[in-house]
mmCIF file of C-alpha atoms and ligand atoms in Angstrom:
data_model
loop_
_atom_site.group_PDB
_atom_site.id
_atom_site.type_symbol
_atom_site.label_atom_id
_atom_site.label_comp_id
_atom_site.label_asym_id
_atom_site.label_seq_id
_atom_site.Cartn_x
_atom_site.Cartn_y
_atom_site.Cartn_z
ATOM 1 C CA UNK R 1 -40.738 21.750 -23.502
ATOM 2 C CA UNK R 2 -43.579 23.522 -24.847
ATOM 3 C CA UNK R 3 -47.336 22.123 -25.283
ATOM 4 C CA UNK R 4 -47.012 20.957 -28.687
ATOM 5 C CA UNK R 5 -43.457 18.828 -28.090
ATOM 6 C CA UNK R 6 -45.269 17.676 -25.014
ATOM 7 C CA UNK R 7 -48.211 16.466 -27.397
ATOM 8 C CA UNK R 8 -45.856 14.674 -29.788
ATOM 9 C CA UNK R 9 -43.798 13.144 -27.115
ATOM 10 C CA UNK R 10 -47.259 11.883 -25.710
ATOM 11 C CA UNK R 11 -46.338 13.817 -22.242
ATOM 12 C CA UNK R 12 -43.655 14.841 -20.285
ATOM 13 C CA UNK R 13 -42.474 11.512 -18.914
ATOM 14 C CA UNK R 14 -41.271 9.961 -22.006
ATOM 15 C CA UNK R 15 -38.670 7.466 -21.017
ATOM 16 C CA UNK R 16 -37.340 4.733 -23.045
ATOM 17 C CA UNK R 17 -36.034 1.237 -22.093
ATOM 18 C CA UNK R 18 -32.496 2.764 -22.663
ATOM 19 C CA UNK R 19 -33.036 5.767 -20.193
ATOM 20 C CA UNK R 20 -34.940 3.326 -17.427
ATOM 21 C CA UNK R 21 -31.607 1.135 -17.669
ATOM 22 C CA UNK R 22 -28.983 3.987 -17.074
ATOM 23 C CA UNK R 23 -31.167 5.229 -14.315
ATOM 24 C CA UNK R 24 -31.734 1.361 -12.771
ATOM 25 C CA UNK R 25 -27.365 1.665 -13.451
ATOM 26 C CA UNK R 26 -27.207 5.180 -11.486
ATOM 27 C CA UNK R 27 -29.035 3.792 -8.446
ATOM 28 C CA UNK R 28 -26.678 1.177 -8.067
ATOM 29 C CA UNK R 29 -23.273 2.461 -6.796
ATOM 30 C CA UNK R 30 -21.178 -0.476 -7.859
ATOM 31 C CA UNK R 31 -22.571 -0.927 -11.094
ATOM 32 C CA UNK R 32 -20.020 -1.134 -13.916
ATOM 33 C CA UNK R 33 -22.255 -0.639 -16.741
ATOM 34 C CA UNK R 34 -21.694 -4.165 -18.140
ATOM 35 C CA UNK R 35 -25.278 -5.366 -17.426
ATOM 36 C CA UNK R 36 -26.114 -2.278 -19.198
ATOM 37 C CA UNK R 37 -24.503 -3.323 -21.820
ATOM 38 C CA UNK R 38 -26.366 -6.798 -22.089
ATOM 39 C CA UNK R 39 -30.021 -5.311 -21.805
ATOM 40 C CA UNK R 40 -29.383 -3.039 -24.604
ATOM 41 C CA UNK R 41 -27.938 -6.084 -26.857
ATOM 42 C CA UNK R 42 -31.228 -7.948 -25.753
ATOM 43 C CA UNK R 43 -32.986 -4.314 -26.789
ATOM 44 C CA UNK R 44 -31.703 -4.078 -30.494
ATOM 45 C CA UNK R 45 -32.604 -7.882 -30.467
ATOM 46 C CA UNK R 46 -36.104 -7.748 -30.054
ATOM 47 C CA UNK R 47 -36.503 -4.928 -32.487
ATOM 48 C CA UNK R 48 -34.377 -7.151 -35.435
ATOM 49 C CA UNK R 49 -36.779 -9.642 -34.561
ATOM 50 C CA UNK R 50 -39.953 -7.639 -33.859
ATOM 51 C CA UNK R 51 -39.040 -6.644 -38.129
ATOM 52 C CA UNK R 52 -38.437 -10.376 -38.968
ATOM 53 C CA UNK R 53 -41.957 -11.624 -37.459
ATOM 54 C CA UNK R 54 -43.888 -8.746 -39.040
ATOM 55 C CA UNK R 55 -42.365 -10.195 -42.553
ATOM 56 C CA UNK R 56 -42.336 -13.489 -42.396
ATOM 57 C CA UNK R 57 -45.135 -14.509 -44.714
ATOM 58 C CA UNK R 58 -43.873 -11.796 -46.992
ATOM 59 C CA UNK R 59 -40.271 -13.521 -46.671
ATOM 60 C CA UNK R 60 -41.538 -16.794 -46.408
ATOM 61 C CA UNK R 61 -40.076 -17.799 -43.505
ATOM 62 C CA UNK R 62 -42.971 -19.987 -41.890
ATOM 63 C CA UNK R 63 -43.004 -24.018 -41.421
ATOM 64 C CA UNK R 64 -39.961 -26.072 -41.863
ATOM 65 C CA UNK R 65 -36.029 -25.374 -43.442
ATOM 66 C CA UNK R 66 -35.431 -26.050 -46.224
ATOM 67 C CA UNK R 67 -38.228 -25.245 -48.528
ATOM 68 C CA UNK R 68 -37.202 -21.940 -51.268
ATOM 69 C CA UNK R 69 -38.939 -18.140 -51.271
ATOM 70 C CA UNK R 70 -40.750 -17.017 -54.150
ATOM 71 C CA UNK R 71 -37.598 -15.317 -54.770
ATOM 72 C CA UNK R 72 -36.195 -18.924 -55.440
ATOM 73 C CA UNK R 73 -33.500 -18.365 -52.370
ATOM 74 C CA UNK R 74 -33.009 -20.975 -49.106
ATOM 75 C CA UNK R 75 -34.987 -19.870 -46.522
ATOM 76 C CA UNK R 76 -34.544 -20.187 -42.649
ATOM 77 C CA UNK R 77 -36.930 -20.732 -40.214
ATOM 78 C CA UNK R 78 -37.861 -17.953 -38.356
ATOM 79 C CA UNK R 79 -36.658 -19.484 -34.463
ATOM 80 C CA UNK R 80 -33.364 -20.402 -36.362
ATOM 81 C CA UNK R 81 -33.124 -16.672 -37.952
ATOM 82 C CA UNK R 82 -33.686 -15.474 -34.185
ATOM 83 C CA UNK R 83 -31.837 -17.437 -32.450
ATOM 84 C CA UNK R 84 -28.127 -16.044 -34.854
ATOM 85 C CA UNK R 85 -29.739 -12.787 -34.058
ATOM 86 C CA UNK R 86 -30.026 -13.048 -30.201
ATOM 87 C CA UNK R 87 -25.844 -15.386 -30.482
ATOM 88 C CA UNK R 88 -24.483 -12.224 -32.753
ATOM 89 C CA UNK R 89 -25.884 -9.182 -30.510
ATOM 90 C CA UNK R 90 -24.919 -10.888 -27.391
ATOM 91 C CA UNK R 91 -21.961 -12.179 -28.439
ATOM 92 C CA UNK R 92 -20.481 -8.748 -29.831
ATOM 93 C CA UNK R 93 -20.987 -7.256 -25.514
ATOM 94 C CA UNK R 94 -17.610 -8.158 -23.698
ATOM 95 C CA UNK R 95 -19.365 -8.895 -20.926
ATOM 96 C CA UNK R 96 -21.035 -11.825 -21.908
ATOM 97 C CA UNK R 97 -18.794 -15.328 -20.698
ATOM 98 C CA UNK R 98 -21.955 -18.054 -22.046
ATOM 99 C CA UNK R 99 -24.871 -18.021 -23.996
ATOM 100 C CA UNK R 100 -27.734 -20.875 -24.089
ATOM 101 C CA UNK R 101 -29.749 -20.955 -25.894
ATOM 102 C CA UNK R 102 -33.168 -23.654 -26.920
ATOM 103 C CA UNK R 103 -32.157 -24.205 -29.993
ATOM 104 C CA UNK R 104 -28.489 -25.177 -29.288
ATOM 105 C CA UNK R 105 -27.554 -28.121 -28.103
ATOM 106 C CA UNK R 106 -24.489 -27.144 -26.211
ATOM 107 C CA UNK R 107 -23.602 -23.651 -24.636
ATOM 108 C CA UNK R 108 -21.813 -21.465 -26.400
ATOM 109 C CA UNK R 109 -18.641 -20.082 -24.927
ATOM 110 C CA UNK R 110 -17.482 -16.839 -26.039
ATOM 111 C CA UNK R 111 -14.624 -15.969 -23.392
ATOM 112 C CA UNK R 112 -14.149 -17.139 -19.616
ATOM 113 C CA UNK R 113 -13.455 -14.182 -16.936
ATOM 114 C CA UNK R 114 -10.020 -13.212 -15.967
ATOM 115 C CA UNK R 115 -9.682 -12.408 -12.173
ATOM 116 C CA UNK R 116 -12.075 -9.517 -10.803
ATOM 117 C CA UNK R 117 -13.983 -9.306 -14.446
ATOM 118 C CA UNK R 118 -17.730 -9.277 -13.883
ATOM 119 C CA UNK R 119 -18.787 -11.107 -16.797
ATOM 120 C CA UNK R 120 -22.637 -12.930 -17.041
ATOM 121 C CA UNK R 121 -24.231 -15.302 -18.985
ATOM 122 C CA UNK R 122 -27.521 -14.994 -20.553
ATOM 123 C CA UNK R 123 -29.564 -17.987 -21.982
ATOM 124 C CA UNK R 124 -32.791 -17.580 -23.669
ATOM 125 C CA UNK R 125 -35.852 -18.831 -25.635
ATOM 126 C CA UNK R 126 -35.428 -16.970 -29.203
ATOM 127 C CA UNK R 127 -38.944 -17.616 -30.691
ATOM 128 C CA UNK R 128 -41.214 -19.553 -27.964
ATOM 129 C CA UNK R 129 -44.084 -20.652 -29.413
ATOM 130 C CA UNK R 130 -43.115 -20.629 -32.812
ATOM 131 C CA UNK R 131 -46.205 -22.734 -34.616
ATOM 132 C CA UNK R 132 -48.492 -19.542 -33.621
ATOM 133 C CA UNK R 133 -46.321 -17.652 -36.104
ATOM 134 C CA UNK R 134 -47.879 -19.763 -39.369
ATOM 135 C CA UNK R 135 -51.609 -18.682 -37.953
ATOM 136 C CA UNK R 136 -50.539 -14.977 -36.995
ATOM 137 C CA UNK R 137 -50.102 -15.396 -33.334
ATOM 138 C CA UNK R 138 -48.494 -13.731 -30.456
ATOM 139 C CA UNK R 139 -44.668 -15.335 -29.589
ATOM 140 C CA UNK R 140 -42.277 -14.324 -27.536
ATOM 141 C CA UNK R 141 -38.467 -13.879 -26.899
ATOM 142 C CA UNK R 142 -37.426 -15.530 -23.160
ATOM 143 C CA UNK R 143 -34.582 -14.300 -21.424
ATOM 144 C CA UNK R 144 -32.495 -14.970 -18.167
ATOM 145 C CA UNK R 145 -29.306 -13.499 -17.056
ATOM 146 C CA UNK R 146 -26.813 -15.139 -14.364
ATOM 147 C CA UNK R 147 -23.506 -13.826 -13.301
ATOM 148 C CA UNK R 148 -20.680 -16.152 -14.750
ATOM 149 C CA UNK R 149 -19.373 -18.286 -11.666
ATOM 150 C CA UNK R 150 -15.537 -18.098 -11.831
ATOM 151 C CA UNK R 151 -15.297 -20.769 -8.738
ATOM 152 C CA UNK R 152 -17.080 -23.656 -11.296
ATOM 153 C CA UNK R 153 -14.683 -26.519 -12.543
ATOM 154 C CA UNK R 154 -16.065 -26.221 -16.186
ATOM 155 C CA UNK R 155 -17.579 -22.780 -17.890
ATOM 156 C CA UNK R 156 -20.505 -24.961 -18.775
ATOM 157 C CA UNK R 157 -20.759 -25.585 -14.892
ATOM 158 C CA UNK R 158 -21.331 -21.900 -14.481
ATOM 159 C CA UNK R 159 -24.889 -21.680 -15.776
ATOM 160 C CA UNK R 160 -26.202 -24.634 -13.285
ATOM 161 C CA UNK R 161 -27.655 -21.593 -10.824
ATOM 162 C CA UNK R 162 -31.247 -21.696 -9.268
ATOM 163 C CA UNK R 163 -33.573 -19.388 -10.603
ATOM 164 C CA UNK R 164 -33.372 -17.121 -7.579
ATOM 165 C CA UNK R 165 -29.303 -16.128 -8.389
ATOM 166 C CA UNK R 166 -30.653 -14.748 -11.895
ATOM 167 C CA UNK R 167 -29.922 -10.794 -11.822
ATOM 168 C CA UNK R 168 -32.638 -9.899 -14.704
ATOM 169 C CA UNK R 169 -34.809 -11.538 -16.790
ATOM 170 C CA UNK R 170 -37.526 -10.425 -19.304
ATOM 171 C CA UNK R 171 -39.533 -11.578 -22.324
ATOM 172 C CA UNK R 172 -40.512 -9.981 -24.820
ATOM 173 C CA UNK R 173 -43.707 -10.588 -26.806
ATOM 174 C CA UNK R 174 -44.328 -9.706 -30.429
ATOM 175 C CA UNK R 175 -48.341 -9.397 -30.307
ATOM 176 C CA UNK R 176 -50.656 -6.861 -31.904
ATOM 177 C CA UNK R 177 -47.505 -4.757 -30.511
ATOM 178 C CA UNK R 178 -44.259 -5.694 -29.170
ATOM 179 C CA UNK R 179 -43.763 -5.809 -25.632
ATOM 180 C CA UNK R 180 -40.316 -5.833 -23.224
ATOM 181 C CA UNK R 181 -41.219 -6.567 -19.783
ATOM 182 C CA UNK R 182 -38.186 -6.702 -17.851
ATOM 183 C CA UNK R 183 -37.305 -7.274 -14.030
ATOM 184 C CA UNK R 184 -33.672 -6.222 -12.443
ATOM 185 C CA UNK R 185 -34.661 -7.852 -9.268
ATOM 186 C CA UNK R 186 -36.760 -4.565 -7.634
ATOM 187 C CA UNK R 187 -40.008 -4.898 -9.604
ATOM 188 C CA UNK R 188 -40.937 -5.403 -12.862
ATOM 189 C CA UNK R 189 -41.463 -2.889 -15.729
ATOM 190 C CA UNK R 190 -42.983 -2.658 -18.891
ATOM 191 C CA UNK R 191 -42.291 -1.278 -22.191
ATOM 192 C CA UNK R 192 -44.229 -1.505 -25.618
ATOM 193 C CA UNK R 193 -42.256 -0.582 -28.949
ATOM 194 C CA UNK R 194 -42.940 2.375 -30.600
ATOM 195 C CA UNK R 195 -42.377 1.858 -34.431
ATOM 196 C CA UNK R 196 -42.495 5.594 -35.298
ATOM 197 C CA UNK R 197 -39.260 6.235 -33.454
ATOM 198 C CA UNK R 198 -37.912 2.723 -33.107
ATOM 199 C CA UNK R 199 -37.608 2.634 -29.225
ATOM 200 C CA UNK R 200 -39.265 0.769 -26.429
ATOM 201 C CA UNK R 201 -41.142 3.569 -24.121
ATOM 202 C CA UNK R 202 -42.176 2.561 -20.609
ATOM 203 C CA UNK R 203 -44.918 2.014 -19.909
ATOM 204 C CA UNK R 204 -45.938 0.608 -16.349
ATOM 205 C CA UNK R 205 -43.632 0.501 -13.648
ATOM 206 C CA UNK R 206 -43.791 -2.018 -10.780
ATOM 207 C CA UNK R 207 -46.700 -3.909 -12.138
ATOM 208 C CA UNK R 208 -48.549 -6.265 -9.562
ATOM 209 C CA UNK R 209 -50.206 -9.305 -10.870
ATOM 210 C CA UNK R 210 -54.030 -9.688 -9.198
ATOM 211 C CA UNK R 211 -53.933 -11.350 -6.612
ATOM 212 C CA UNK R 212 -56.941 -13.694 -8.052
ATOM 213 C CA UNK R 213 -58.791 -14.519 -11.326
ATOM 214 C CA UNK R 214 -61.362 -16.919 -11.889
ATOM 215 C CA UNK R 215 -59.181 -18.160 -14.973
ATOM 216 C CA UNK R 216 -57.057 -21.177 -15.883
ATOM 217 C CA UNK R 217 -54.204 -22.113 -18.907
ATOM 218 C CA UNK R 218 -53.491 -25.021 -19.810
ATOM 219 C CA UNK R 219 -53.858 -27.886 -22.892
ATOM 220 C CA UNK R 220 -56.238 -29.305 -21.994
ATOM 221 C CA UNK R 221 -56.755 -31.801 -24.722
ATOM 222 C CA UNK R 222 -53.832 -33.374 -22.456
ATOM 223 C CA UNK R 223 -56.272 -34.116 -19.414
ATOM 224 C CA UNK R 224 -56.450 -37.562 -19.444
ATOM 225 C CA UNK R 225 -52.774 -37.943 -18.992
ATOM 226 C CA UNK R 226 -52.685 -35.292 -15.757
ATOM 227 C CA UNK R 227 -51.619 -36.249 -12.531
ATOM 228 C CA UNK R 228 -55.056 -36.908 -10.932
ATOM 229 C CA UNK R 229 -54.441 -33.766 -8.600
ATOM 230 C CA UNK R 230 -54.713 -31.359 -11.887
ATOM 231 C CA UNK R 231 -57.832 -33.786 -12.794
ATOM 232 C CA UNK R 232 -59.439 -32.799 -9.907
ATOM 233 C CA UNK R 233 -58.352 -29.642 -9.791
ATOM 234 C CA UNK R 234 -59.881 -28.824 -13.085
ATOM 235 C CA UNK R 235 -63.208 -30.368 -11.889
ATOM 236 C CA UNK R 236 -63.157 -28.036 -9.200
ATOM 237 C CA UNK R 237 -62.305 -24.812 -11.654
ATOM 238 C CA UNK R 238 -65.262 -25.971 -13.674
ATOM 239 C CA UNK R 239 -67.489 -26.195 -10.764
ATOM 240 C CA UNK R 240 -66.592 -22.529 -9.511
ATOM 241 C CA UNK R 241 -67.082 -20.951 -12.919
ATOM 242 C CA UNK R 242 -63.447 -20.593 -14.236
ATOM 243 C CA UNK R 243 -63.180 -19.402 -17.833
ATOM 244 C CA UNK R 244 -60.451 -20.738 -20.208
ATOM 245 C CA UNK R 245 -57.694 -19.512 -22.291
ATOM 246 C CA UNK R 246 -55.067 -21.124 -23.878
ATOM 247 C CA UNK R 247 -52.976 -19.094 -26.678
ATOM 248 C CA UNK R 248 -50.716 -22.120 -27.079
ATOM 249 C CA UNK R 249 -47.401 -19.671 -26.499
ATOM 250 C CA UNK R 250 -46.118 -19.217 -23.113
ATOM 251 C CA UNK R 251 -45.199 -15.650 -23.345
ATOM 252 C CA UNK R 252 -48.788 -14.647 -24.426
ATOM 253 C CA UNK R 253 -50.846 -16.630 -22.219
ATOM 254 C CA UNK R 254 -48.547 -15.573 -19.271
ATOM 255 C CA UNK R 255 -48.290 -11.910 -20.529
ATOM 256 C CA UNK R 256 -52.264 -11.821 -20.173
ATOM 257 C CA UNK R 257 -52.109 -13.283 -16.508
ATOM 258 C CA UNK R 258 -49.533 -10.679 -15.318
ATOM 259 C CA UNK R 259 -51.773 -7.778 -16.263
ATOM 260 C CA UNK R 260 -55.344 -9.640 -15.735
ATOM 261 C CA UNK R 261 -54.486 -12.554 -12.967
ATOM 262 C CA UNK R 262 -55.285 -16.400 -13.444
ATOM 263 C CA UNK R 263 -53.005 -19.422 -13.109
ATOM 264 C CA UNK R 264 -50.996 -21.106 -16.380
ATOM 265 C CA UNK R 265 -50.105 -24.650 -15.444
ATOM 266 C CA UNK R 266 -47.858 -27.377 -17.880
ATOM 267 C CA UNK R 267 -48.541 -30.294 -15.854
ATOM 268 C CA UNK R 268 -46.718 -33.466 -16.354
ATOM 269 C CA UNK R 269 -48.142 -35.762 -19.202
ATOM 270 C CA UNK R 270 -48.004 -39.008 -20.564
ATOM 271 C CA UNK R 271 -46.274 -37.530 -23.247
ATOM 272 C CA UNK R 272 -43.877 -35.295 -21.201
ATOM 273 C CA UNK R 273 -43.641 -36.892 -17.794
ATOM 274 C CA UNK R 274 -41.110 -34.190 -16.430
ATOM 275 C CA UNK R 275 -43.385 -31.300 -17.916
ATOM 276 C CA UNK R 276 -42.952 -29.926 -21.360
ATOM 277 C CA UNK R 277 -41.189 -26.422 -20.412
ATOM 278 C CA UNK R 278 -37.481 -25.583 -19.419
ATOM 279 C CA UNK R 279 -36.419 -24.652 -16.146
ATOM 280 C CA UNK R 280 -33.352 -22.651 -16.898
ATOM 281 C CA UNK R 281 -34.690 -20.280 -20.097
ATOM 282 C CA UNK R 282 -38.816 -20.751 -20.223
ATOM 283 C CA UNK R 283 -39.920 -21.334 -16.688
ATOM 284 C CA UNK R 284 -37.322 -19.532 -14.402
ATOM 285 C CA UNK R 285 -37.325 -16.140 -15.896
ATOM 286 C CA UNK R 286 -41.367 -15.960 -16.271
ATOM 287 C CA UNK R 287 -40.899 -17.554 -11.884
ATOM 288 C CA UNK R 288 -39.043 -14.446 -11.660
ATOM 289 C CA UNK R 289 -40.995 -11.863 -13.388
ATOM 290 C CA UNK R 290 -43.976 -13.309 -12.028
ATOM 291 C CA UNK R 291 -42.418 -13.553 -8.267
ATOM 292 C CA UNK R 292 -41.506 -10.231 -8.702
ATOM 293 C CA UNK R 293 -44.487 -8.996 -9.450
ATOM 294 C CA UNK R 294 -46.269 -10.428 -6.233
ATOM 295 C CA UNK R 295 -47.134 -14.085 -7.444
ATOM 296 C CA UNK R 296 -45.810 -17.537 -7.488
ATOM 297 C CA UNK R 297 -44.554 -19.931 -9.596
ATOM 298 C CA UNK R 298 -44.420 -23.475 -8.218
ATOM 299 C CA UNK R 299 -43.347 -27.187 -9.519
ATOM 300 C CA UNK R 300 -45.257 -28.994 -6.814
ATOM 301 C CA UNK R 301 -46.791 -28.399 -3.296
ATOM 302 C CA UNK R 302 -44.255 -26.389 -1.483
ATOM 303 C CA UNK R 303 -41.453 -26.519 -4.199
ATOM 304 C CA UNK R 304 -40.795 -23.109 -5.780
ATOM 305 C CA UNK R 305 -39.201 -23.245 -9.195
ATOM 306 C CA UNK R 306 -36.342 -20.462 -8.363
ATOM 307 C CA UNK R 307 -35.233 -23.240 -5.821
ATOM 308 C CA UNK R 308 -34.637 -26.072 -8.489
ATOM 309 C CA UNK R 309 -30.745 -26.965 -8.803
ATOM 310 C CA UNK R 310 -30.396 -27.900 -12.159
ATOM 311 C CA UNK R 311 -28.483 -30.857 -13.526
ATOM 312 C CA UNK R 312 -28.657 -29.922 -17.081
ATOM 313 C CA UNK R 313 -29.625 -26.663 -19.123
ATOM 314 C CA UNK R 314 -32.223 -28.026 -20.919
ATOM 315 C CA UNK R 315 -34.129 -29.633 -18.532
ATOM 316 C CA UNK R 316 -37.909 -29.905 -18.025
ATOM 317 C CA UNK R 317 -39.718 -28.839 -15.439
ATOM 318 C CA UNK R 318 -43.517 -29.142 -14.370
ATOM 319 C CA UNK R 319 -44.991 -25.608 -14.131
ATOM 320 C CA UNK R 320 -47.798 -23.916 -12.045
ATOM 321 C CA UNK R 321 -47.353 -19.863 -12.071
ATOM 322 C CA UNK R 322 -49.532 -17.295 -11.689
ATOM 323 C CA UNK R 323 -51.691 -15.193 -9.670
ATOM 324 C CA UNK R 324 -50.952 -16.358 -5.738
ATOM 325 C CA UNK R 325 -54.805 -17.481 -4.687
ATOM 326 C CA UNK R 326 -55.382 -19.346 -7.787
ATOM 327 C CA UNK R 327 -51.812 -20.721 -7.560
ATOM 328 C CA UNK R 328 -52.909 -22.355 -3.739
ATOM 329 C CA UNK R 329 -56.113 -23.319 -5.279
ATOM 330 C CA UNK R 330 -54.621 -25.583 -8.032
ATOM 331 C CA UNK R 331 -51.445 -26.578 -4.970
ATOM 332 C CA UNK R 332 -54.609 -27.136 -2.728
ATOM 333 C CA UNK R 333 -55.508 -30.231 -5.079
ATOM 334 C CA UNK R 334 -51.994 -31.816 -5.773
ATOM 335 C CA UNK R 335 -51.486 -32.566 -2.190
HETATM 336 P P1 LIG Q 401 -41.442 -24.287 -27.779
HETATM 337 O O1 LIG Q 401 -40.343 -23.723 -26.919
HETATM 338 O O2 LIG Q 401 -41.003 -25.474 -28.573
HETATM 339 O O3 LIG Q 401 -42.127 -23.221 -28.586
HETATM 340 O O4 LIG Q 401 -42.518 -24.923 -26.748
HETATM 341 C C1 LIG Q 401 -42.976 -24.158 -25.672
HETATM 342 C C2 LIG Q 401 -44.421 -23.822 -25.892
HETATM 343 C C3 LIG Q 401 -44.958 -22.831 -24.907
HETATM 344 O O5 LIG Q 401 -44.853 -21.523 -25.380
HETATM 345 C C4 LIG Q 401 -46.404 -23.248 -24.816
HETATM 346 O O6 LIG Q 401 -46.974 -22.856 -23.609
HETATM 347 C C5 LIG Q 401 -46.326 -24.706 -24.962
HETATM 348 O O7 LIG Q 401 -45.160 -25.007 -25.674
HETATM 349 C C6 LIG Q 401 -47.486 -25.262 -25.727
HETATM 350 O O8 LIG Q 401 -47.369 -26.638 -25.783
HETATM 351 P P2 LIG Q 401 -48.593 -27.564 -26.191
HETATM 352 O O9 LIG Q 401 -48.809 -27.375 -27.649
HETATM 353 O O10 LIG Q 401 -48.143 -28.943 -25.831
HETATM 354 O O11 LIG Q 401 -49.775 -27.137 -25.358
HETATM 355 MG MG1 LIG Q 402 -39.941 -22.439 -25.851
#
């Protein structure tokens, strides 16, 4: 490659989300390609999407269904608009058995395994956050994939797994630019969209989260209705000089704690007494990611997320995730 290809290309070490999946495929001897598969579905996804939330005032696709566009025609909300891309991608791979998804009541099944095919199922957050999109804010795709359990009774039964069987999970986060953080279980990588040639480019591998922050998420306007533990914990934050942020969308608060450290915590309120987030497609793939990346992700004093059984795919779960020292410190008040 000479100097002025290596210019364009922005070095030598160009490699896209594509390339870092074949290689991830290479390493592993029995790898069938399937997964492959799936991650590159997930890949065209986020770059349908990444197009639909950079138009959506132009399309009028903010607030509530069922209002017309200037061009007089019905107009879909944007989550609902994701959420048929994300069920069309995924269910056009072979390898997927189930997809959940938030804004489906039920599972969908698209086809149960025959004997020795490895089939998964993926369920996901489409649009998380999706009031930031009227005001220009960051939001985020949420993914997690599981392999499809041929030994359950029920397909459904399948996706009941504790966080620590999923075998990737990612977000992806359409901010000032669009960003695919991804973990296959060794570490977790990141990629950032480039428009001009309509690929994701890595962009950090292995990321560790710091290990500390002096810096807390969470509503706050909630307080009164905390668990006295995250009361007091808050009291203490204040006390030691904490600073505050709260974008209001998972994937953007969290995306700022993985690269800068802190602790995001949905306590339980009086309004949501089991927490406000889902286990099995908000709070176990960010557990993951964040696990992966050397912090924690906790529902109470001793109880890690990825251990939760779940009963139902929509459930709720308390969440406190984050940088590991300012995960104790908040665990440090609870007990
Ligand atoms: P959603 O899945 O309906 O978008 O809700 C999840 C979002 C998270 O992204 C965010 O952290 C939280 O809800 C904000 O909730 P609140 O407005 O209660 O603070
Ligand atoms: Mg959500």
């Amino acid at each position: 490659m000479n100097s002025g290809t290596n210019a364009l290309l922005g070095g030598a070490n160009l490699t896209t989300l594509q390339a870092h999946i074949l290689e991830q495929q290479q390493r592993n001897p029995e790898a069938s390609g399937t997964l492959s598969w799936i991650l590159s579905a997930l890949s065209i996804s986020a770059k349908v999407i990444t197009s639909k939330v950079r138009r959506a005032r132009l399309d009028d696709v903010l607030g509530s269904v069922g209002h017309e566009n200037v061009q007089g025609e019905q107009q879909q909300k944007l989550d609902v608009i994701s959420n048929e891309v994300l069920l069309r991608l995924l269910g056009g791979r072979e390898g997927v058995a189930i997809v959940a998804s938030e804004e489906n009541e039920e599972s969908v099944i698209l086809r149960s395994a025959g004997a020795g095919d490895r089939k998964y199922c993926v369920l996901f957050d489409p649009l998380d956050g999706s009031s930031n999109l009227d005001v220009c804010g960051g939001v985020g795709t949420i993914f997690s994939i599981l392999r499809f359990d041929q030994s359950a009774s029920k397909p459904e039964d399948s996706l009941l797994q504790p966080g620590a069987q999923q075998v990737a999970a990612g977000y992806v986060l359409y901010g000032s630019s669009t960003v695919f953080v991804l973990s296959l279980g060794q570490g977790v990588d990141m990629f950032v969209l480039d428009p001009s040639i309509g690929a994701f480019v890595r962009v950090a591998q292995n990321l560790r989260i710091p290990a500390a922050s002096k810096s807390y998420s969470v509503n706050e306007g909630n307080r009164r209705s905390f668990p006295v533990g995250y009361q007091r914990y808050l009291d203490w934050a204040q006390e030691h000089g904490y600073s505050s942020r709260y974008v209001g969308a998972m994937v953007a608060d969290l995306h700022r704690i993985l690269l800068k450290g802190g602790v995001f915590m949905y306590p339980p309120t009086a309004k949501a007494p089991a927490g406000k987030l889902r286990l099995m497609y908000e709070a176990n793939p960010m557990a993951m990611l964040i696990e992966q990346a050397g912090g924690k992700a906790l529902v109470a004093p001793g109880e890690r997320v990825l251990d939760v059984v779940p009963s139902s795919i929509h459930q709720r779960t308390p969440l406190v995730i984050g940088s590991p020292s300012e995960v104790d410190h908040v665990m440090a008040h609870l007990v």
